[in-house]
């Protein structure tokens, strides 16, 4: 079994963040309040090459929290964990606190 997946070209491996459905006090949260589709970047490919042969690096880096599209990506299961593989241009943006 692979221990680490390194994406090719401009692909980004993301672990989706599953928001809590309960508060620490045990109050159930409505589904609409936990709808933000985000994930943590686990691994990033080296980037695409332009017509001159120069590498164009991806816009995100490992450890970034990103906003993901509702649909798309390729499901990947490594061991017990599930990840999603996206192209760099499919990621909508980065989230900052």
Short mmCIF file of the C-alpha atoms (twelve columns), coordinates in Angstrom:
data_MODEL
# 
_entry.id   MODEL 
# 
loop_
_atom_site.group_PDB 
_atom_site.id 
_atom_site.type_symbol 
_atom_site.label_atom_id 
_atom_site.label_alt_id 
_atom_site.label_comp_id 
_atom_site.label_asym_id 
_atom_site.label_seq_id 
_atom_site.Cartn_x 
_atom_site.Cartn_y 
_atom_site.Cartn_z 
_atom_site.pdbx_PDB_model_num 
ATOM 1  C CA . UNK A 1  0.000   0.000  0.000   1 
ATOM 2  C CA . UNK A 2  1.236   3.472  -0.866  1 
ATOM 3  C CA . UNK A 3  2.239   5.581  2.105   1 
ATOM 4  C CA . UNK A 4  2.259   8.860  0.219   1 
ATOM 5  C CA . UNK A 5  0.715   9.921  -3.076  1 
ATOM 6  C CA . UNK A 6  2.543   12.648 -4.981  1 
ATOM 7  C CA . UNK A 7  0.232   14.110 -7.652  1 
ATOM 8  C CA . UNK A 8  1.467   14.734 -11.190 1 
ATOM 9  C CA . UNK A 9  1.436   18.041 -13.084 1 
ATOM 10 C CA . UNK A 10 -1.019  20.560 -11.587 1 
ATOM 11 C CA . UNK A 11 -3.031  18.141 -9.459  1 
ATOM 12 C CA . UNK A 12 -3.707  18.662 -5.759  1 
ATOM 13 C CA . UNK A 13 -4.541  15.963 -3.190  1 
ATOM 14 C CA . UNK A 14 -7.113  17.219 -0.662  1 
ATOM 15 C CA . UNK A 15 -8.574  15.708 2.504   1 
ATOM 16 C CA . UNK A 16 -12.105 17.034 2.929   1 
ATOM 17 C CA . UNK A 17 -12.919 18.666 6.245   1 
ATOM 18 C CA . UNK A 18 -16.095 17.230 7.709   1 
ATOM 19 C CA . UNK A 19 -17.711 19.889 9.916   1 
ATOM 20 C CA . UNK A 20 -19.042 18.799 13.298  1 
ATOM 21 C CA . UNK A 21 -22.769 18.076 13.456  1 
ATOM 22 C CA . UNK A 22 -22.817 18.677 17.230  1 
ATOM 23 C CA . UNK A 23 -21.376 21.354 19.488  1 
ATOM 24 C CA . UNK A 24 -19.229 20.387 22.468  1 
ATOM 25 C CA . UNK A 25 -22.305 20.883 24.669  1 
ATOM 26 C CA . UNK A 26 -24.210 18.292 22.614  1 
ATOM 27 C CA . UNK A 27 -26.474 20.660 20.656  1 
ATOM 28 C CA . UNK A 28 -27.234 19.348 17.157  1 
ATOM 29 C CA . UNK A 29 -26.407 21.830 14.414  1 
ATOM 30 C CA . UNK A 30 -28.658 22.218 11.361  1 
ATOM 31 C CA . UNK A 31 -27.227 20.854 8.110   1 
ATOM 32 C CA . UNK A 32 -27.339 24.271 6.404   1 
ATOM 33 C CA . UNK A 33 -24.953 25.835 8.950   1 
ATOM 34 C CA . UNK A 34 -22.262 23.208 8.295   1 
ATOM 35 C CA . UNK A 35 -22.418 23.357 4.465   1 
ATOM 36 C CA . UNK A 36 -19.004 24.993 3.739   1 
ATOM 37 C CA . UNK A 37 -17.212 22.636 1.357   1 
ATOM 38 C CA . UNK A 38 -13.574 22.893 2.379   1 
ATOM 39 C CA . UNK A 39 -10.524 20.705 2.687   1 
ATOM 40 C CA . UNK A 40 -6.870  20.575 3.681   1 
ATOM 41 C CA . UNK A 41 -4.189  20.247 0.999   1 
ATOM 42 C CA . UNK A 42 -2.166  17.097 1.660   1 
ATOM 43 C CA . UNK A 43 0.108   17.010 -1.397  1 
ATOM 44 C CA . UNK A 44 0.737   19.160 -4.496  1 
ATOM 45 C CA . UNK A 45 2.151   18.265 -7.915  1 
ATOM 46 C CA . UNK A 46 5.057   20.210 -9.462  1 
ATOM 47 C CA . UNK A 47 2.851   22.221 -11.868 1 
ATOM 48 C CA . UNK A 48 2.180   22.538 -15.590 1 
ATOM 49 C CA . UNK A 49 4.712   23.485 -18.233 1 
ATOM 50 C CA . UNK A 50 4.102   26.416 -20.580 1 
ATOM 51 C CA . UNK A 51 5.049   26.532 -24.271 1 
ATOM 52 C CA . UNK A 52 8.628   27.612 -23.429 1 
ATOM 53 C CA . UNK A 53 9.069   24.639 -21.087 1 
ATOM 54 C CA . UNK A 54 8.982   26.663 -17.855 1 
ATOM 55 C CA . UNK A 55 7.077   25.202 -14.910 1 
ATOM 56 C CA . UNK A 56 4.006   27.105 -13.706 1 
ATOM 57 C CA . UNK A 57 3.662   26.197 -10.005 1 
ATOM 58 C CA . UNK A 58 0.239   25.482 -8.463  1 
ATOM 59 C CA . UNK A 59 -1.473  28.314 -6.567  1 
ATOM 60 C CA . UNK A 60 -1.782  26.303 -3.334  1 
ATOM 61 C CA . UNK A 61 0.758   24.595 -1.090  1 
ATOM 62 C CA . UNK A 62 0.673   21.723 1.389   1 
ATOM 63 C CA . UNK A 63 -1.221  22.575 4.571   1 
ATOM 64 C CA . UNK A 64 -3.498  25.229 2.983   1 
ATOM 65 C CA . UNK A 65 -7.217  25.132 3.752   1 
ATOM 66 C CA . UNK A 66 -9.074  25.488 0.470   1 
ATOM 67 C CA . UNK A 67 -12.627 26.062 -0.748  1 
ATOM 68 C CA . UNK A 68 -13.717 23.197 -2.992  1 
ATOM 69 C CA . UNK A 69 -16.337 22.933 -5.739  1 
ATOM 70 C CA . UNK A 70 -19.502 21.037 -4.884  1 
ATOM 71 C CA . UNK A 71 -18.862 18.451 -7.596  1 
ATOM 72 C CA . UNK A 72 -15.746 17.139 -9.302  1 
ATOM 73 C CA . UNK A 73 -12.441 15.638 -8.351  1 
ATOM 74 C CA . UNK A 74 -11.336 12.018 -8.312  1 
ATOM 75 C CA . UNK A 75 -11.953 9.960  -5.169  1 
ATOM 76 C CA . UNK A 76 -8.790  8.235  -3.858  1 
ATOM 77 C CA . UNK A 77 -8.627  5.860  -0.894  1 
ATOM 78 C CA . UNK A 78 -5.235  5.322  0.756   1 
ATOM 79 C CA . UNK A 79 -5.395  2.926  3.659   1 
ATOM 80 C CA . UNK A 80 -8.395  3.892  5.779   1 
ATOM 81 C CA . UNK A 81 -8.515  7.548  4.696   1 
ATOM 82 C CA . UNK A 82 -10.368 9.000  1.722   1 
ATOM 83 C CA . UNK A 83 -8.984  11.873 -0.317  1 
ATOM 84 C CA . UNK A 84 -10.011 13.793 -3.429  1 
ATOM 85 C CA . UNK A 85 -7.665  14.676 -6.294  1 
ATOM 86 C CA . UNK A 86 -8.404  18.042 -7.989  1 
ATOM 87 C CA . UNK A 87 -6.736  20.060 -10.710 1 
ATOM 88 C CA . UNK A 88 -5.241  23.316 -9.416  1 
ATOM 89 C CA . UNK A 89 -7.656  25.442 -11.464 1 
ATOM 90 C CA . UNK A 90 -10.680 23.605 -9.982  1 
ATOM 91 C CA . UNK A 91 -9.937  24.849 -6.457  1 
ATOM 92 C CA . UNK A 92 -12.026 27.955 -5.774  1 
ATOM 93 C CA . UNK A 93 -9.754  29.674 -3.252  1 
ATOM 94 C CA . UNK A 94 -7.897  29.475 0.047   1 
ATOM 95 C CA . UNK A 95 -9.496  30.031 3.457   1 
ATOM 96 C CA . UNK A 96 -7.740  32.045 6.173   1 
ATOM 97 C CA . UNK A 97 -8.711  32.666 9.792   1 
# 
